[in-house]
Amino acid sequence: MIGLIAALLAAAGLRYEVAASEGARELAIEARIPAFPDRDGELSVDDGAESFVRDVGIVSANGAVPIERRGDSWFAPECALRGCRIRYRFGLREAAAAREDDDLAALHGEVVESPPGAWLLRPLRAPTGATTELNVSTPEGTRFVAGLPRGPLKASALGGLPYAAFGDLRVEQLQLEGGSLTVALARGARRQSEEELLGWIRSCAVLVAPYFGRFPVDGALLLVLPASGHQIHGRTRGIGGASILFLLGTEIDLAEAHASWELVHELIHLGFPSLGRRHLWAEEGLATYVEPIARARAGELSPEKMWRDLVRGLPQGLPQRGDEGLDQTHTWGRTYWGGALFWLLADVEIRERTGNRFGLEHALRALVARGGSIADRWPLQSALDVGDRAVGAKVLEELYAKMGSRPVEVDLDALFLRLGVALRGTAVEFDDRAPLAPIRRAITSGR
């Protein structure tokens, strides 16, 4: 009988009711937790958030029964055995002021940003296949946003959920080809109007969709928060959802925004699965390589500038003394430009082997069609296999076998000569008689 009850509770899943106080200073949380396979009943939150969890107790007919805390965890064996309801508080604004960590909690003006894993107390060993329902209520004048999908979440993804925020936010839904993007703008004084800003964001999102065949993630969140001066940079976070935390200087004008590459770079990240840390080069390299191509195809960047930037940037990705391959060498140059070099070589090789019928975009389109976005964690080998099958050649797997675990010397001068790209001073000249000139044009134009 106990086993049957546990199975029924696991099927019911976890459920959180979260109520934010005025200014999101504190969260009052009630959680329904099903039985789970851990005799000690260990519960916790993301590393670093434990000290802001208060008054944890099991709800009973006689009131709340405190749960024992040891170290950074709470232990409730009865919850593990039968399931339970617990209540607790989380000092959200205090955590944001103390930690100033976007992956935990941080203040951006009056907006409090914090991924839900920071404040959702949960079993460290959740039931296999268990789901999670999250309901958040806020006082008038405060919005809650998160890059979460519609419907239940996987309980196993609670520790990697995307960025979320509480505050005075304008929220707009942009309908795009094959999906949508939720934009949350922190209100406040800035040089550009909200309408101008939304127009620029839409133009960036629209040019990403054609490369992937559709907008990569339906319901992704773009959280635009204020920064001082002319700063512009972002970070993308997935697993269990998709979100971009984008800091935009209040002094940036519209011309600066349109000339920048940062937002398109972050949007490109949405179209590739989350990988383990040793494969960060694949994620960052892809965004570095595809961003200028997507902008060139949309007419926002000239082909000359696109190739000039590659000619200048890619040498920074070549292996240096002591290099151990892309998986083991985590320098800035190898991560961004070494990764970009991998994808350029893959793009060229795919086109050579298929008579220019297919390119890297066709491999990535197949990946997105299979759900391979930042919202899910995949093994790199699985992503490469899907891409290779789509183009009918084992280019990605073979290239990774060469470059993943050992340094590979690449003659960039010879490669650019074959593509018909030459840098003369600060200007780029194209040679349409070069053997790979049709490939160069196809990469830039998409035709």
Coordinates of N, CA and C in Angstrom, one line a residue, residues 269 272-287 325-330 334-336 338-339 342-343 377-384 400-401 403-405:
H269 N 22.3 31.7 -29.8 CA 22.5 30.7 -28.7 C 21.2 29.8 -28.5
F272 N 20.8 26.0 -30.3 CA 21.7 24.9 -30.1 C 21.5 24.4 -28.7
P273 N 21.6 23.1 -28.4 CA 21.3 22.5 -27.1 C 22.3 23.0 -26.1
S274 N 21.9 23.0 -24.8 CA 22.8 23.2 -23.7 C 23.8 22.0 -23.6
L275 N 25.1 22.3 -23.5 CA 26.1 21.3 -23.4 C 26.8 21.4 -22.1
G276 N 27.6 20.3 -21.8 CA 28.5 20.4 -20.6 C 29.6 21.4 -20.8
R277 N 30.2 21.8 -19.7 CA 31.2 22.9 -19.7 C 32.3 22.7 -20.6
R278 N 32.8 21.4 -20.8 CA 33.9 21.2 -21.7 C 33.6 21.5 -23.1
H279 N 32.3 21.5 -23.5 CA 31.9 21.8 -24.8 C 31.4 23.3 -25.0
L280 N 31.8 24.1 -24.1 CA 31.3 25.5 -24.2 C 31.8 26.1 -25.6
W281 N 32.9 25.7 -26.1 CA 33.4 26.2 -27.4 C 32.4 26.0 -28.5
A282 N 31.7 24.9 -28.4 CA 30.7 24.6 -29.5 C 29.6 25.6 -29.5
E283 N 29.1 26.0 -28.2 CA 28.0 26.9 -28.1 C 28.5 28.3 -28.5
E284 N 29.6 28.8 -27.9 CA 30.1 30.1 -28.1 C 30.6 30.3 -29.5
G285 N 31.3 29.3 -30.0 CA 31.8 29.3 -31.3 C 30.7 29.4 -32.4
L286 N 29.7 28.7 -32.2 CA 28.5 28.7 -33.1 C 27.9 30.1 -33.2
A287 N 27.7 30.7 -32.0 CA 27.1 32.1 -32.0 C 28.1 33.1 -32.6
G325 N 43.5 20.6 -27.4 CA 42.2 20.4 -28.2 C 41.1 21.3 -27.6
L326 N 40.0 21.4 -28.4 CA 38.9 22.3 -28.0 C 38.3 21.9 -26.7
D327 N 38.1 20.6 -26.4 CA 37.5 20.2 -25.2 C 38.3 20.5 -23.9
Q328 N 39.6 20.6 -24.0 CA 40.4 20.7 -22.8 C 41.1 22.1 -22.7
T329 N 41.0 22.9 -23.7 CA 41.7 24.2 -23.7 C 40.6 25.3 -23.7
H330 N 40.4 25.9 -22.5 CA 39.3 26.8 -22.3 C 39.7 28.3 -22.2
R334 N 40.3 30.2 -27.8 CA 39.9 28.9 -28.3 C 38.4 28.7 -28.1
T335 N 37.9 29.3 -27.1 CA 36.4 29.1 -26.8 C 35.6 29.8 -27.9
Y336 N 35.9 31.1 -28.2 CA 35.1 31.8 -29.1 C 35.6 31.6 -30.5
G338 N 38.2 29.7 -31.7 CA 38.5 28.3 -32.0 C 37.2 27.5 -32.3
G339 N 36.1 27.8 -31.5 CA 34.8 27.3 -31.8 C 34.3 27.7 -33.2
F342 N 35.9 25.9 -36.0 CA 35.3 24.5 -36.1 C 34.1 24.6 -37.0
W343 N 33.2 25.6 -36.8 CA 32.0 25.7 -37.5 C 32.2 26.2 -39.0
R377 N 19.3 19.9 -22.4 CA 20.7 19.5 -22.4 C 20.8 18.3 -23.3
W378 N 21.8 18.3 -24.2 CA 22.1 17.2 -25.1 C 23.6 16.8 -24.9
P379 N 23.9 15.6 -25.2 CA 25.3 15.3 -25.4 C 25.8 15.9 -26.7
L380 N 27.0 16.4 -26.8 CA 27.4 17.0 -28.1 C 27.4 16.0 -29.2
Q381 N 27.7 14.7 -28.9 CA 27.7 13.7 -30.0 C 26.4 13.5 -30.6
S382 N 25.3 13.6 -29.8 CA 23.9 13.5 -30.3 C 23.6 14.6 -31.3
A383 N 24.0 15.9 -30.9 CA 23.7 17.0 -31.7 C 24.5 16.9 -33.1
L384 N 25.7 16.5 -33.0 CA 26.5 16.3 -34.2 C 25.9 15.2 -35.1
Y400 N 35.0 16.8 -35.3 CA 35.1 16.7 -33.8 C 36.1 15.7 -33.4
A401 N 36.1 14.6 -34.0 CA 37.1 13.5 -33.7 C 38.6 14.0 -33.9
M403 N 39.4 17.5 -33.8 CA 39.8 18.8 -33.1 C 39.4 18.8 -31.6
G404 N 38.6 17.8 -31.2 CA 38.1 17.8 -29.8 C 39.1 17.6 -28.8
S405 N 40.0 16.6 -29.0 CA 41.0 16.2 -28.0 C 42.4 16.5 -28.3

